[in-house]
Short mmCIF file of C-alpha atoms in Angstrom, two decimals:
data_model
loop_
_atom_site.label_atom_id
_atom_site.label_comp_id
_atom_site.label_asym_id
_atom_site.label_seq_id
_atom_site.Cartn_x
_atom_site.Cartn_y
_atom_site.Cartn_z
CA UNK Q 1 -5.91 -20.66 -5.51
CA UNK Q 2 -5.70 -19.37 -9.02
CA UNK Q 3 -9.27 -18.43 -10.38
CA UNK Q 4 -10.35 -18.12 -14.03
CA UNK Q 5 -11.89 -15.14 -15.43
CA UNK Q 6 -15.37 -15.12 -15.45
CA UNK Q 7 -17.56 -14.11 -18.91
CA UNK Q 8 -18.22 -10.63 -17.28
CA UNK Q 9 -14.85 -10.36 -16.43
CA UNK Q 10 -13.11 -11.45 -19.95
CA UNK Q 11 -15.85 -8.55 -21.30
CA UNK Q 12 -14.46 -6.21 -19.11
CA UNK Q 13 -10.63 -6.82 -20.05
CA UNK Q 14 -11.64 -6.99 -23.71
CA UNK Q 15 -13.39 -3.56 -23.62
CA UNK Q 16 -10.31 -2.30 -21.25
CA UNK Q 17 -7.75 -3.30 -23.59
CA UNK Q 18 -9.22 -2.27 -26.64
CA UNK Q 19 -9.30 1.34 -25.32
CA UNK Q 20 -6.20 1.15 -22.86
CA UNK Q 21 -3.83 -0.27 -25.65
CA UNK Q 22 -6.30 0.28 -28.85
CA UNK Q 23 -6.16 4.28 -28.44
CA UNK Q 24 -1.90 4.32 -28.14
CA UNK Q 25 -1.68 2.53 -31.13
CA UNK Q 26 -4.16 5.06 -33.15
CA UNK Q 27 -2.75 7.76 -32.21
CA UNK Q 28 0.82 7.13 -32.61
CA UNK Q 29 -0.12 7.42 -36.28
CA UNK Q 30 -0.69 11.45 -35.58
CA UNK Q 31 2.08 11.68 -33.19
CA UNK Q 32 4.44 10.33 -35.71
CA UNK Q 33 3.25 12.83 -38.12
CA UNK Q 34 3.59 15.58 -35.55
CA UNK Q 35 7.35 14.10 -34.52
CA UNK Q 36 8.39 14.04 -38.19
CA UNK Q 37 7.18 17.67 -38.24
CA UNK Q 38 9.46 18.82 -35.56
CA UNK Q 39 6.12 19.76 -33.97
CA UNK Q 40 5.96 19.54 -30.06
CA UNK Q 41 3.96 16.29 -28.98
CA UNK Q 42 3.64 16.55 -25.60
CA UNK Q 43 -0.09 16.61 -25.61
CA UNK Q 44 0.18 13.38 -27.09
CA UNK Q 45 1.93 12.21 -23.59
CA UNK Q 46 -0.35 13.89 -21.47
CA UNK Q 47 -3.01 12.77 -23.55
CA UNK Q 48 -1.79 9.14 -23.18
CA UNK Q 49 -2.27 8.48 -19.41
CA UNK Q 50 -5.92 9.57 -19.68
CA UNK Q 51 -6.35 5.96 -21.31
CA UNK Q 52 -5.96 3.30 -19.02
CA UNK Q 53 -8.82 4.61 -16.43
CA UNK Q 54 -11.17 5.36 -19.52
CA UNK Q 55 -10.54 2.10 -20.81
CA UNK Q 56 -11.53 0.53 -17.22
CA UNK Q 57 -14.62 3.28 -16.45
CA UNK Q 58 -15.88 2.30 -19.73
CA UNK Q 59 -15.53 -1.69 -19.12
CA UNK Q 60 -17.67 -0.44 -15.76
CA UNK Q 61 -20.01 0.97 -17.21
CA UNK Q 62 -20.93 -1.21 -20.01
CA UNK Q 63 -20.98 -4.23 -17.36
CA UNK Q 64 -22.18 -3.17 -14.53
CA UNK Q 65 -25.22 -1.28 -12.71
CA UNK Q 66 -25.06 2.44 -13.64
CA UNK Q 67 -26.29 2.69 -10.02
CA UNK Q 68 -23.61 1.46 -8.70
CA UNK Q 69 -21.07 3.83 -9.88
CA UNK Q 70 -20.00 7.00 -9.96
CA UNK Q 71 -21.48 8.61 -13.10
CA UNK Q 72 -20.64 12.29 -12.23
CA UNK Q 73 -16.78 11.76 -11.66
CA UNK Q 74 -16.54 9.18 -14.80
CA UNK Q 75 -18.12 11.30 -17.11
CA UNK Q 76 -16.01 14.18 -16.26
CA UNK Q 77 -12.87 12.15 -16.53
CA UNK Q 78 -14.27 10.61 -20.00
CA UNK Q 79 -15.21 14.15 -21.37
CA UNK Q 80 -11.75 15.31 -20.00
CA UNK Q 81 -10.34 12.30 -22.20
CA UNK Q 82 -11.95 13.35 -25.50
CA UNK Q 83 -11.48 16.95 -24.62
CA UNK Q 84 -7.32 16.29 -24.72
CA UNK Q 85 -7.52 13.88 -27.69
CA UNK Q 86 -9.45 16.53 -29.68
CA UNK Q 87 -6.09 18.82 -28.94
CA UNK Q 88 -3.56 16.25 -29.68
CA UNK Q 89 -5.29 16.51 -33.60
CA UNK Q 90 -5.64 20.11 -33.52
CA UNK Q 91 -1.63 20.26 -32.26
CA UNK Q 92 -0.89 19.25 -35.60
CA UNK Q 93 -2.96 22.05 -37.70
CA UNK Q 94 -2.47 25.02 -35.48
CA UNK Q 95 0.44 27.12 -33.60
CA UNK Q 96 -0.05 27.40 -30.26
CA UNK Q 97 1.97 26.24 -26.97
CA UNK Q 98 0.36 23.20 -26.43
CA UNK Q 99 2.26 22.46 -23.22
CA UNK Q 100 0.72 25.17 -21.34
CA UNK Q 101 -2.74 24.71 -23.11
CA UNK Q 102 -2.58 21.48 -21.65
CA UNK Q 103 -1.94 22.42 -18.34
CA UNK Q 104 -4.79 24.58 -17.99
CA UNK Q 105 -6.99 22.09 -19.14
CA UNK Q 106 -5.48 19.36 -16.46
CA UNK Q 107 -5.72 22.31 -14.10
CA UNK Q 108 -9.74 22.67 -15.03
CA UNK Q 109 -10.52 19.22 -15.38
CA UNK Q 110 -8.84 18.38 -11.73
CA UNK Q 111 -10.72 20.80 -10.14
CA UNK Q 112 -13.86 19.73 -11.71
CA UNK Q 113 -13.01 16.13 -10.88
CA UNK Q 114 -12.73 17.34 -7.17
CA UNK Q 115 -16.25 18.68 -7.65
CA UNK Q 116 -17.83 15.35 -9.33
CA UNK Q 117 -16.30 13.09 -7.18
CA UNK Q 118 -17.81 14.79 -4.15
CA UNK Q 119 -21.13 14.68 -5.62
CA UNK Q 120 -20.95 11.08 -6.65
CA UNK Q 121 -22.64 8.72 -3.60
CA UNK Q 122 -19.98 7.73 -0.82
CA UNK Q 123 -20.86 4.20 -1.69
CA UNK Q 124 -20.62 4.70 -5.33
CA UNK Q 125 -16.94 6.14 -4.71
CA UNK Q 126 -16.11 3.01 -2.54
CA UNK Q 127 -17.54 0.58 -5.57
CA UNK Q 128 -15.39 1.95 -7.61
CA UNK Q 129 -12.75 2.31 -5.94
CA UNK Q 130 -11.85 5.83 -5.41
CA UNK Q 131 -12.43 5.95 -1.52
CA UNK Q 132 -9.65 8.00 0.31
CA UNK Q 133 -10.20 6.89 4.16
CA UNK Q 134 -11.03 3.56 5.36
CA UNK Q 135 -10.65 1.57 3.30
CA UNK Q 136 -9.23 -1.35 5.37
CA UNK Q 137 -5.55 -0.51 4.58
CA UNK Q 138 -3.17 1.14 6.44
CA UNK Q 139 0.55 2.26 6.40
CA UNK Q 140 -0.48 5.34 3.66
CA UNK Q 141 2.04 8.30 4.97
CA UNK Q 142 4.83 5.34 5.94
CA UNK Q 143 4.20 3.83 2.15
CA UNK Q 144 4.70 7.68 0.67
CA UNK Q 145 7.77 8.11 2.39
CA UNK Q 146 9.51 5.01 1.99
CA UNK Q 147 9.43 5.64 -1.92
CA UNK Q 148 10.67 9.24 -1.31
CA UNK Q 149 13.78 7.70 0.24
CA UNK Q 150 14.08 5.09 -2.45
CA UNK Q 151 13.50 7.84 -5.25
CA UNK Q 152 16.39 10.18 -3.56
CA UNK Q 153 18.44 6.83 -2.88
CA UNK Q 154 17.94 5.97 -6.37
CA UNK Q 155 19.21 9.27 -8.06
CA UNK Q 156 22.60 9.22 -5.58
CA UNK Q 157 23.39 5.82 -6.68
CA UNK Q 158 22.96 6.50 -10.30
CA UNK Q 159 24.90 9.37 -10.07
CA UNK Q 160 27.47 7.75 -8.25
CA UNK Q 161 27.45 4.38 -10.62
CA UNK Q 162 27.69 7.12 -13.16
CA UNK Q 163 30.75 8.77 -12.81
CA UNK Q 164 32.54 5.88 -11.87
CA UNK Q 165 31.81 4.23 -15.20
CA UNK Q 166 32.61 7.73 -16.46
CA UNK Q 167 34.77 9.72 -14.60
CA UNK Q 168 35.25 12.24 -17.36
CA UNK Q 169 31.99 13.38 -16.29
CA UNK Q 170 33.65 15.15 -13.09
CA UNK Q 171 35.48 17.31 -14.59
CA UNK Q 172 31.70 18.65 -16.78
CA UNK Q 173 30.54 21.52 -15.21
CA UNK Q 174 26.88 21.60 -14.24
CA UNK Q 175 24.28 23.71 -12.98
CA UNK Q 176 23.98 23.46 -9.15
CA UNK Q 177 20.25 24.01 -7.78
CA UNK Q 178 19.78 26.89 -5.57
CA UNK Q 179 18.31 26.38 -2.00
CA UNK Q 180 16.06 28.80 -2.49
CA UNK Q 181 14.34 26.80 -5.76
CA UNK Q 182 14.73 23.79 -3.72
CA UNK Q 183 12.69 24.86 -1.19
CA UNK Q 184 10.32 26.58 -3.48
CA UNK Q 185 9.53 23.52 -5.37
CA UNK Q 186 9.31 21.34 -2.68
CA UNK Q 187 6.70 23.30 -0.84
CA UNK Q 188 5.09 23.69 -4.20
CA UNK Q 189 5.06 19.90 -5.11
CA UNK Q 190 2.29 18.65 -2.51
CA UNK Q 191 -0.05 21.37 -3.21
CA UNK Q 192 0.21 20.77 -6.70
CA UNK Q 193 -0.91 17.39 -7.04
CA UNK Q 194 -4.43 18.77 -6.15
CA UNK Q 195 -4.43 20.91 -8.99
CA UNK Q 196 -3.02 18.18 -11.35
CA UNK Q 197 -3.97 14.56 -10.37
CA UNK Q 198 -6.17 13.47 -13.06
CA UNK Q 199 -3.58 12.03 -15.13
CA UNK Q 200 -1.76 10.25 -12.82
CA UNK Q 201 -5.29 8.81 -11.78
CA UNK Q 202 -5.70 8.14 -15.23
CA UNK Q 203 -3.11 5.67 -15.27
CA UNK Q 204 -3.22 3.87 -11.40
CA UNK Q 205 -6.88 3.41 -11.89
CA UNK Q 206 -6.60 1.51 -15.23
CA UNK Q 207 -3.27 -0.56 -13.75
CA UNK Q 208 -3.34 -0.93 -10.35
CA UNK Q 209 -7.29 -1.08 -9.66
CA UNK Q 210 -8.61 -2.37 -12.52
CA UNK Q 211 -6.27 -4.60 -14.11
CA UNK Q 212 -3.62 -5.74 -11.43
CA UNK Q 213 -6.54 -7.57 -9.57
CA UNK Q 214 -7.53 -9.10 -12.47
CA UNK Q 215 -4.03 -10.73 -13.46
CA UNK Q 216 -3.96 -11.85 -9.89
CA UNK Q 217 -6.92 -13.71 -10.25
CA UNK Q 218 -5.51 -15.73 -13.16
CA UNK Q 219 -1.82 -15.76 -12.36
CA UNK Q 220 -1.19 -15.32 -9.06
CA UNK Q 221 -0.55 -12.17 -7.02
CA UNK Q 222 3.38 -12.14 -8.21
CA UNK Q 223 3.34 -13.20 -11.66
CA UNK Q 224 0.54 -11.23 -11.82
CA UNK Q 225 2.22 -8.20 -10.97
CA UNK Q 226 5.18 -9.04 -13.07
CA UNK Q 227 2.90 -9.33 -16.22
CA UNK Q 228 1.14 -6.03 -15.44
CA UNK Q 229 5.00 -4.48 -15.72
CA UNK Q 230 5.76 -5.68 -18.68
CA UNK Q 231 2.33 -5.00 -20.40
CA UNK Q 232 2.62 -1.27 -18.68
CA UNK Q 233 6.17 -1.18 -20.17
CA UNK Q 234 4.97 -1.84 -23.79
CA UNK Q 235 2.29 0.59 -23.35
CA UNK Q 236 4.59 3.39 -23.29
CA UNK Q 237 6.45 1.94 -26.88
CA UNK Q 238 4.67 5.22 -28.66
CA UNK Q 239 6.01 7.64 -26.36
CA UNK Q 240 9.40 6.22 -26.25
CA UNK Q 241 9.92 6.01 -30.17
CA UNK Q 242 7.94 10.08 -30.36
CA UNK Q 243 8.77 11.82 -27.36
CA UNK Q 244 11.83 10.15 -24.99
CA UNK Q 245 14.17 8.88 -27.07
CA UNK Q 246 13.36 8.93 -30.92
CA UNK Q 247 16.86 8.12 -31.95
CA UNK Q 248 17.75 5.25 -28.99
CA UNK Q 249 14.25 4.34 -28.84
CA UNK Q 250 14.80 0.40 -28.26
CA UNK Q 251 17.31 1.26 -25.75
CA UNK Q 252 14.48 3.48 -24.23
CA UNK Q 253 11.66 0.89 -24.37
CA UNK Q 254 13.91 -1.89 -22.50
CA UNK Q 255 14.75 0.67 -20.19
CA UNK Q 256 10.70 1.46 -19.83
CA UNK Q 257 10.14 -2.25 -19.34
CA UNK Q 258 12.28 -2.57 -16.81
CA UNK Q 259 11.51 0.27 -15.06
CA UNK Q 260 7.56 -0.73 -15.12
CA UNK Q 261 8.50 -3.81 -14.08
CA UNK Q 262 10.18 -2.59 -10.71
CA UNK Q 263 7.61 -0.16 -10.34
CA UNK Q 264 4.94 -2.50 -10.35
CA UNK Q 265 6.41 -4.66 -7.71
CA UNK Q 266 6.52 -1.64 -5.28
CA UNK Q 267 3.13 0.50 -6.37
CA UNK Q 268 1.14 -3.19 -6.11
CA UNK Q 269 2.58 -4.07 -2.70
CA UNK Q 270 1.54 -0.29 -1.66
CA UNK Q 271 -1.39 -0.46 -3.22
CA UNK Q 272 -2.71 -4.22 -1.35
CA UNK Q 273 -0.75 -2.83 2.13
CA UNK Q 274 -2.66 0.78 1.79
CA UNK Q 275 -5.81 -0.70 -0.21
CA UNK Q 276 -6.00 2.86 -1.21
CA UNK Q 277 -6.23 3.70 -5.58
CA UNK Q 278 -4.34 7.04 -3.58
CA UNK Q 279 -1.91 6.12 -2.43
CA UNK Q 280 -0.33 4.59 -5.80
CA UNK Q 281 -1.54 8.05 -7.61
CA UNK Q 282 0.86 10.43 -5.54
CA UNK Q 283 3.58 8.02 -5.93
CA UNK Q 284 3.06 7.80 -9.51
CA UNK Q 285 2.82 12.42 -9.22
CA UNK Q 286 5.88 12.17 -7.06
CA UNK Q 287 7.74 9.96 -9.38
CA UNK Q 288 6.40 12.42 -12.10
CA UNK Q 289 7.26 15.86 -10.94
CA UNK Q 290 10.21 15.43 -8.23
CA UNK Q 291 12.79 15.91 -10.89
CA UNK Q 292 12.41 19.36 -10.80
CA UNK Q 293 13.78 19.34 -7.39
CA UNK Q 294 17.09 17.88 -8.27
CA UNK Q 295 17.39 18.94 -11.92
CA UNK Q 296 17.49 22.41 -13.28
CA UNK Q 297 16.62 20.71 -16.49
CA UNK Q 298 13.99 18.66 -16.15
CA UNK Q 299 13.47 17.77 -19.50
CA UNK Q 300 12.51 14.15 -20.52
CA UNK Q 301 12.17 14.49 -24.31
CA UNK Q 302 14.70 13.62 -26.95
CA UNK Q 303 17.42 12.06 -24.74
CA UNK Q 304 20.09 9.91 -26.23
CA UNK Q 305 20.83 6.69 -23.79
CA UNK Q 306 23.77 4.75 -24.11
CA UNK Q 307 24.05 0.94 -22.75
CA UNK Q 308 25.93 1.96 -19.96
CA UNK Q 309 23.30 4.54 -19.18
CA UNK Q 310 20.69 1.96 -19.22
CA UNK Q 311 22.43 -1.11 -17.71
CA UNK Q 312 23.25 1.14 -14.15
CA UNK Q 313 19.77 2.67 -14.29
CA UNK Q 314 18.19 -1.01 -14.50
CA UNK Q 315 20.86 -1.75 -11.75
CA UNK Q 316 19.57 0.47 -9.08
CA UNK Q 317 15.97 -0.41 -9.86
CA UNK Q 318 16.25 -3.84 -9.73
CA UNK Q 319 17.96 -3.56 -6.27
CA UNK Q 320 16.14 -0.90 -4.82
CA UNK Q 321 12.45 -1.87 -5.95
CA UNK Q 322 12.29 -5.78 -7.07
CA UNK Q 323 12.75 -7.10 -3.86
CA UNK Q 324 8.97 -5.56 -2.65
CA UNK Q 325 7.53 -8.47 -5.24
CA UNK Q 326 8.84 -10.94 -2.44
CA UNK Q 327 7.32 -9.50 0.42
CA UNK Q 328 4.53 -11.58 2.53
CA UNK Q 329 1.66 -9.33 1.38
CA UNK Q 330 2.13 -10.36 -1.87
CA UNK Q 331 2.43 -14.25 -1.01
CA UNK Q 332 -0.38 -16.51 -2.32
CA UNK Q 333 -1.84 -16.88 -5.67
CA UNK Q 334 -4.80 -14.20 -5.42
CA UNK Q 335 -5.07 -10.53 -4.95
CA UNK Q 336 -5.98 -8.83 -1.49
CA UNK Q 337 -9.65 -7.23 -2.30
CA UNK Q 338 -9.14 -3.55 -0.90
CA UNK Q 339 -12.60 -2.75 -0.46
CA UNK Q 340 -14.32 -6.00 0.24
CA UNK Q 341 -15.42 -5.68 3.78
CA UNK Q 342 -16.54 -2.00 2.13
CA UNK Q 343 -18.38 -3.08 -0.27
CA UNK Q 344 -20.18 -5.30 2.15
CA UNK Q 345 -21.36 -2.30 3.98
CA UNK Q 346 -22.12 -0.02 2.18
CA UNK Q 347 -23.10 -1.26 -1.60
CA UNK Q 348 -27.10 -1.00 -2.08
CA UNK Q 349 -27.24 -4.48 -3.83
CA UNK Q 350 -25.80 -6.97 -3.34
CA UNK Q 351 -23.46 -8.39 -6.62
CA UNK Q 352 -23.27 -11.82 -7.39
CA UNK Q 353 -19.16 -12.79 -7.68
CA UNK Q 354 -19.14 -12.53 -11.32
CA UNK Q 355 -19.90 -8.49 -11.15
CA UNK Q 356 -17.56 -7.76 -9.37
CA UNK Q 357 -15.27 -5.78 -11.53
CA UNK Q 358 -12.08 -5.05 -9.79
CA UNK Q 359 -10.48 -6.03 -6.62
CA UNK Q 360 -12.29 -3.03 -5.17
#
């Protein structure tokens, strides 16, 4: 049965989308300036995926007992937030390679995360959501691999769709990849995400375990999921006009819709099988970074799409991933709360329905 949002909640989402969605839209005014420079806004990206989880640590913390959470870890993922916003401004004033400054403050602020987390109570971590191990789910190396085979499925078929649309494109010559940086990368991909999670975190813990619960509630668990896509899609509308595809950039942000769209059905129906925040953060990495195993150029800036590009790439999504928003788990009209029998355990007071703050 569908449930309404209670007043708590309704605070929560207002305070969540104010920062989630609020911050995108005030700094695309910078990052417009900085894309009309010719100046390199990647920071900006990076930057961007810190907002989601700081829009829903914030809606925590304003709501809920300070007790109860895990102050160490959010305020280290906050600070790390204002830290990369105060960049993205001074991108635009002085000449340095942002990329690689950024890194080594995701690099930092990872490790550091590692560090607060740890420190934070166990039952704090399991209020909020950021347990690792039981957890009630199950199926998290099964769920991991399945989307590797979709990913790798995914690329074939758009590179076959591809150059039978275009079979010009045969006759281009292209780089090959080596075996040697093949193998390289991909024994360098699962160490890295340890070094480099907090952004992808940044984004799964505002989505899928803040927000997708809470769209369940109302709308049921599929149309909830669907509506999370499409809002996830729209988030991205700065990025796609700045940074992927300034000149096709409504080609881009139906192609981003989309994309979220199909995502959404297969990261929420991990996310309520594994009931693990995890679990949806290395797919999100994996999705991220496995490029560089199959592309010499990896780059994702400044592309030029064409209809046909879009319409086969929408193709193989919808086919591969929309069909996991029909699957029993995600049958009913509420969400599946993760950490329930958890919480039960292990939460020093107990909260009356209306705190509760996410499906976790």
């Amino acid at each position: 049965m569908q449930m309404s949002w209670s007043a708590v909640q309704k605070r929560q989402l207002a305070i969540f989308f104010a920062v989630a969605f609020g911050l995108p839209l005030l700094m695309a005014i910078p990052m417009g300036f900085g894309h009309a420079a010719q100046l390199d806004v990647s920071i900006f990206v990076m930057t961007q995926m810190f907002y989601p989880a700081a829009g829903a640590m914030l809606a925590l913390w304003m709501t809920q007992p300070a007790a109860r959470l895990p102050r160490i870890f959010f305020g280290t993922f906050l600070a790390s937030t204002a830290i990369f916003m105060l960049c993205c401004f001074a991108s635009l004033f002085v000449s340095l390679p942002w990329t690689a400054v950024s890194n080594v403050i995701v690099i930092l602020a990872s490790v550091i995360g590692w560090i607060a987390l740890k420190l934070d109570k166990k039952q704090n971590r399991t209020f909020a959501g950021l347990r690792l191990t039981k957890t009630g789910g199950k199926g998290y190396v099964l769920l991991i691999a399945l989307f590797v085979v979709l990913y790798v499925l995914r690329i074939v078929l758009v590179g076959a769709l591809t150059l039978w649309v275009h079979p010009e494109l045969a006759n281009v010559e292209s780089t090959s990849i080596q075996p040697v940086y093949f193998l390289v990368n991909l024994a360098v991909l699962p160490l890295n995400f340890f070094f480099v999670y907090l952004p992808f975190l940044g984004e799964e813990y505002g989505w899928r375990s803040f927000l997708q619960p809470l769209l369940q509630q109302r709308f049921g668990s599929r149309r909830g999921i669907v509506l999370l896509g499409v809002l996830w899609g729209l988030w991205h509308l700065p990025i796609n006009v700045f940074y992927y595809s300034p000149d096709t950039w409504l080609l881009s942000v139906i192609n981003q819709i989309v994309l979220c769209v199909c995502y959404a059905a297969f990261f929420g129906y991990a996310y309520q099988k594994s009931r693990c925040l995890w679990v949806a953060v290395i797919l999100h990495y994996f999705n991220n970074n496995a490029i560089v195993l199959f592309a010499s150029d990896a780059s994702i800036s400044n592309q030029v799409l064409t209809v046909s590009d879009v319409a086969i790439n929408l193709l193989c999504l919808v086919v591969l991933y929309l069909p996991f928003l029909f699957h029993k788990i995600l049958r009913g009209s509420a969400s599946v709360l993760p950490l329930e029998s958890a919480e039960q355990e292990t939460a020093p007071v107990e909260a009356a329905p209306e705190q509760l703050p996410i499906s976790e």
